[in-house]
Amino acid sequence: MVSSYDSSSSCAAIRSHDNEVLGSHRWAELNTGWLVWELSLRNTFQPNASEIRHLAGEHKWEWSKESIASYFYTKLSLLRAAFTTCQETNLLNEICYGLPVWLQLDVHTHLLSNPNMDNLLTELHNLEGPWKATLCSGSHYNSRNDPVPQQLTPPTTYSMPSQLLLGTVNAPRGKTALPRQDINTSNKFGLAANYDPANNSYINKDCCCIRTYKLPNS
């Protein structure tokens, strides 16, 4: 068994040997604290600032691939590397922005008078179970956390072809225009007799989807 005295003696002997080899001046230069070493390492291996900021901004929570805690620590590490002087409150908000929009509404840590990272991590951990249960149900959200678009039923509004409108306005002089009731009746029976579903089409007009029908031979 090696005593503490023996260990101390060994360390002293090693240091004495280093002093002889390196010299007292060189040894004094190397005998620095950890903070100095950390600063030196950061300056030597400084990552590309724009790239690390891009990674920090683009990192989102992928609920099907990682836990909320894993997302939290990864996002926080990227943010601290990209924004070394950023306030903790701003970092906290950025972590929340990495969640899907509909999940952000459930987070209330940022509303506290003195929010901190521990509060946020605790709240996210408590919300993870209900969130994943909803996501796994697949009723309203897909695997990328985006709302599933609902299929819209096109309105059944019928748009009268411009040819008919122009025909009534620009009727030749000397000919008596048919009464409106007769025109509607004639078109009604004509469409019914020659109706072809293939002539149906849809157009977007004034933010609405309108169904139109192309008349035969037009």
GROMACS .gro file of C-alpha atoms in nm:
model
  218
    1MET     CA    1   0.000   0.000   0.000
    2VAL     CA    2   0.139   0.341  -0.100
    3SER     CA    3   0.118   0.607   0.171
    4SER     CA    4   0.032   0.971   0.112
    5TYR     CA    5   0.388   1.056   0.211
    6ASP     CA    6   0.525   0.836  -0.065
    7SER     CA    7   0.287   0.994  -0.320
    8SER     CA    8   0.386   1.345  -0.217
    9SER     CA    9   0.752   1.253  -0.238
   10SER     CA   10   0.702   1.112  -0.588
   11CYS     CA   11   0.522   1.427  -0.707
   12ALA     CA   12   0.794   1.646  -0.561
   13ALA     CA   13   1.060   1.438  -0.734
   14ILE     CA   14   0.878   1.464  -1.068
   15ARG     CA   15   0.842   1.838  -1.032
   16SER     CA   16   1.207   1.875  -0.942
   17HIS     CA   17   1.301   1.675  -1.251
   18ASP     CA   18   1.075   1.893  -1.471
   19ASN     CA   19   1.236   2.206  -1.332
   20GLU     CA   20   1.578   2.075  -1.425
   21VAL     CA   21   1.471   1.978  -1.779
   22LEU     CA   22   1.243   2.271  -1.864
   23GLY     CA   23   1.388   2.541  -1.649
   24SER     CA   24   1.205   2.750  -1.392
   25HIS     CA   25   1.088   3.011  -1.646
   26ARG     CA   26   0.930   2.754  -1.879
   27TRP     CA   27   0.772   2.572  -1.587
   28ALA     CA   28   0.617   2.897  -1.464
   29GLU     CA   29   0.462   2.952  -1.808
   30LEU     CA   30   0.306   2.605  -1.804
   31ASN     CA   31   0.185   2.630  -1.446
   32THR     CA   32  -0.139   2.809  -1.534
   33GLY     CA   33  -0.494   2.768  -1.414
   34TRP     CA   34  -0.771   2.582  -1.595
   35LEU     CA   35  -0.947   2.904  -1.700
   36VAL     CA   36  -0.639   3.013  -1.892
   37TRP     CA   37  -0.619   2.672  -2.062
   38GLU     CA   38  -0.988   2.684  -2.150
   39LEU     CA   39  -0.952   3.031  -2.302
   40SER     CA   40  -0.650   2.917  -2.500
   41LEU     CA   41  -0.836   2.612  -2.633
   42ARG     CA   42  -1.136   2.823  -2.733
   43ASN     CA   43  -0.916   3.068  -2.921
   44THR     CA   44  -0.726   2.790  -3.096
   45PHE     CA   45  -1.026   2.578  -3.199
   46GLN     CA   46  -1.281   2.853  -3.256
   47PRO     CA   47  -1.563   2.721  -3.483
   48ASN     CA   48  -1.700   2.916  -3.776
   49ALA     CA   49  -1.933   3.173  -3.618
   50SER     CA   50  -2.187   3.188  -3.900
   51GLU     CA   51  -2.203   2.809  -3.929
   52ILE     CA   52  -2.258   2.753  -3.558
   53ARG     CA   53  -2.529   3.020  -3.551
   54HIS     CA   54  -2.699   2.853  -3.845
   55LEU     CA   55  -2.692   2.517  -3.667
   56ALA     CA   56  -2.828   2.672  -3.348
   57GLY     CA   57  -3.114   2.840  -3.532
   58GLU     CA   58  -3.205   2.539  -3.745
   59HIS     CA   59  -3.205   2.279  -3.467
   60LYS     CA   60  -3.565   2.178  -3.394
   61TRP     CA   61  -3.715   1.913  -3.169
   62GLU     CA   62  -3.778   1.590  -3.361
   63TRP     CA   63  -4.000   1.411  -3.113
   64SER     CA   64  -3.983   1.075  -3.293
   65LYS     CA   65  -3.599   1.066  -3.278
   66GLU     CA   66  -3.498   1.227  -2.947
   67SER     CA   67  -3.626   1.298  -2.600
   68ILE     CA   68  -3.714   1.649  -2.493
   69ALA     CA   69  -3.413   1.650  -2.257
   70SER     CA   70  -3.178   1.558  -2.542
   71TYR     CA   71  -3.320   1.839  -2.753
   72PHE     CA   72  -3.290   2.083  -2.461
   73TYR     CA   73  -2.921   2.017  -2.393
   74THR     CA   74  -2.824   2.004  -2.762
   75LYS     CA   75  -3.004   2.329  -2.839
   76LEU     CA   76  -2.861   2.499  -2.530
   77SER     CA   77  -2.504   2.391  -2.616
   78LEU     CA   78  -2.537   2.524  -2.971
   79LEU     CA   79  -2.685   2.853  -2.852
   80ARG     CA   80  -2.413   2.909  -2.592
   81ALA     CA   81  -2.145   2.834  -2.850
   82ALA     CA   82  -2.302   3.068  -3.104
   83PHE     CA   83  -2.399   3.352  -2.870
   84THR     CA   84  -2.144   3.364  -2.588
   85THR     CA   85  -2.274   3.690  -2.437
   86CYS     CA   86  -2.647   3.623  -2.476
   87GLN     CA   87  -2.869   3.658  -2.169
   88GLU     CA   88  -3.017   3.337  -2.025
   89THR     CA   89  -3.371   3.467  -2.081
   90ASN     CA   90  -3.302   3.505  -2.453
   91LEU     CA   91  -3.151   3.155  -2.470
   92LEU     CA   92  -3.460   3.021  -2.293
   93ASN     CA   93  -3.687   3.183  -2.551
   94GLU     CA   94  -3.479   3.042  -2.837
   95ILE     CA   95  -3.518   2.690  -2.695
   96CYS     CA   96  -3.895   2.739  -2.691
   97TYR     CA   97  -3.889   2.864  -3.051
   98GLY     CA   98  -3.733   2.532  -3.152
   99LEU     CA   99  -4.057   2.357  -3.057
  100PRO     CA  100  -4.349   2.328  -3.301
  101VAL     CA  101  -4.570   2.638  -3.288
  102TRP     CA  102  -4.868   2.458  -3.140
  103LEU     CA  103  -4.651   2.322  -2.855
  104GLN     CA  104  -4.507   2.663  -2.772
  105LEU     CA  105  -4.849   2.769  -2.646
  106ASP     CA  106  -4.826   2.510  -2.365
  107VAL     CA  107  -4.497   2.646  -2.225
  108HIS     CA  108  -4.529   2.909  -1.951
  109THR     CA  109  -4.182   2.923  -1.794
  110HIS     CA  110  -4.095   3.244  -1.980
  111LEU     CA  111  -4.390   3.414  -1.808
  112LEU     CA  112  -4.229   3.373  -1.464
  113SER     CA  113  -4.073   3.677  -1.298
  114ASN     CA  114  -3.730   3.508  -1.288
  115PRO     CA  115  -3.731   3.223  -1.542
  116ASN     CA  116  -3.431   2.991  -1.557
  117MET     CA  117  -3.319   2.683  -1.745
  118ASP     CA  118  -3.404   2.444  -1.460
  119ASN     CA  119  -3.765   2.564  -1.462
  120LEU     CA  120  -3.787   2.522  -1.838
  121LEU     CA  121  -3.638   2.173  -1.838
  122THR     CA  122  -3.877   2.062  -1.562
  123GLU     CA  123  -4.178   2.197  -1.748
  124LEU     CA  124  -4.072   2.041  -2.079
  125HIS     CA  125  -4.018   1.706  -1.906
  126ASN     CA  126  -4.370   1.720  -1.759
  127LEU     CA  127  -4.523   1.809  -2.097
  128GLU     CA  128  -4.333   1.548  -2.297
  129GLY     CA  129  -4.569   1.260  -2.212
  130PRO     CA  130  -4.895   1.434  -2.314
  131TRP     CA  131  -4.728   1.580  -2.622
  132LYS     CA  132  -4.602   1.245  -2.749
  133ALA     CA  133  -4.936   1.079  -2.675
  134THR     CA  134  -5.107   1.334  -2.898
  135LEU     CA  135  -4.841   1.308  -3.167
  136CYS     CA  136  -4.851   0.928  -3.172
  137SER     CA  137  -5.228   0.931  -3.218
  138GLY     CA  138  -5.169   1.086  -3.560
  139SER     CA  139  -5.511   1.250  -3.563
  140HIS     CA  140  -5.398   1.607  -3.618
  141TYR     CA  141  -5.020   1.608  -3.661
  142ASN     CA  142  -4.766   1.422  -3.871
  143SER     CA  143  -4.418   1.296  -3.783
  144ARG     CA  144  -4.259   1.633  -3.860
  145ASN     CA  145  -4.482   1.811  -3.606
  146ASP     CA  146  -4.658   2.007  -3.880
  147PRO     CA  147  -5.038   2.034  -3.879
  148VAL     CA  148  -5.186   1.794  -4.133
  149PRO     CA  149  -5.365   2.003  -4.398
  150GLN     CA  150  -5.738   1.945  -4.403
  151GLN     CA  151  -5.890   1.877  -4.743
  152LEU     CA  152  -6.124   2.151  -4.847
  153THR     CA  153  -6.447   2.068  -5.026
  154PRO     CA  154  -6.470   2.288  -5.337
  155PRO     CA  155  -6.777   2.511  -5.341
  156THR     CA  156  -7.048   2.417  -5.588
  157THR     CA  157  -7.081   2.772  -5.720
  158TYR     CA  158  -7.143   2.770  -6.094
  159SER     CA  159  -6.966   3.034  -6.301
  160MET     CA  160  -7.145   3.125  -6.622
  161PRO     CA  161  -6.908   3.120  -6.923
  162SER     CA  162  -6.814   3.461  -7.057
  163GLN     CA  163  -6.935   3.364  -7.405
  164LEU     CA  164  -7.296   3.359  -7.286
  165LEU     CA  165  -7.266   3.695  -7.113
  166LEU     CA  166  -7.106   3.858  -7.416
  167GLY     CA  167  -7.367   3.705  -7.642
  168THR     CA  168  -7.654   3.875  -7.460
  169VAL     CA  169  -7.479   4.211  -7.430
  170ASN     CA  170  -7.357   4.228  -7.789
  171ALA     CA  171  -7.673   4.098  -7.955
  172PRO     CA  172  -7.713   4.227  -8.314
  173ARG     CA  173  -7.947   4.520  -8.361
  174GLY     CA  174  -8.279   4.449  -8.517
  175LYS     CA  175  -8.314   4.118  -8.338
  176THR     CA  176  -8.520   4.099  -8.027
  177ALA     CA  177  -8.326   3.951  -7.738
  178LEU     CA  178  -8.491   3.658  -7.570
  179PRO     CA  179  -8.636   3.725  -7.226
  180ARG     CA  180  -8.405   3.631  -6.938
  181GLN     CA  181  -8.637   3.353  -6.829
  182ASP     CA  182  -8.623   3.193  -7.176
  183ILE     CA  183  -8.242   3.209  -7.186
  184ASN     CA  184  -8.209   3.041  -6.848
  185THR     CA  185  -8.462   2.776  -6.944
  186SER     CA  186  -8.288   2.708  -7.277
  187ASN     CA  187  -7.943   2.682  -7.115
  188LYS     CA  188  -8.078   2.462  -6.839
  189PHE     CA  189  -8.220   2.203  -7.075
  190GLY     CA  190  -7.919   2.229  -7.309
  191LEU     CA  191  -7.670   2.160  -7.030
  192ALA     CA  192  -7.876   1.875  -6.894
  193ALA     CA  193  -7.895   1.708  -7.233
  194ASN     CA  194  -7.525   1.743  -7.317
  195TYR     CA  195  -7.372   1.730  -6.967
  196ASP     CA  196  -7.026   1.573  -6.958
  197PRO     CA  197  -6.843   1.545  -6.619
  198ALA     CA  198  -6.509   1.567  -6.802
  199ASN     CA  199  -6.583   1.933  -6.879
  200ASN     CA  200  -6.579   2.025  -6.508
  201SER     CA  201  -6.276   2.219  -6.384
  202TYR     CA  202  -6.178   2.433  -6.086
  203ILE     CA  203  -6.020   2.779  -6.080
  204ASN     CA  204  -5.897   3.000  -5.796
  205LYS     CA  205  -6.067   3.338  -5.791
  206ASP     CA  206  -6.067   3.589  -5.504
  207CYS     CA  207  -5.918   3.329  -5.266
  208CYS     CA  208  -6.202   3.086  -5.347
  209CYS     CA  209  -6.200   2.764  -5.542
  210ILE     CA  210  -6.478   2.789  -5.805
  211ARG     CA  211  -6.608   2.505  -6.021
  212THR     CA  212  -6.656   2.591  -6.385
  213TYR     CA  213  -6.808   2.396  -6.674
  214LYS     CA  214  -6.681   2.417  -7.031
  215LEU     CA  215  -6.965   2.404  -7.280
  216PRO     CA  216  -6.935   2.157  -7.567
  217ASN     CA  217  -6.795   2.302  -7.891
  218SER     CA  218  -6.669   2.612  -7.709
   0.00000   0.00000   0.00000
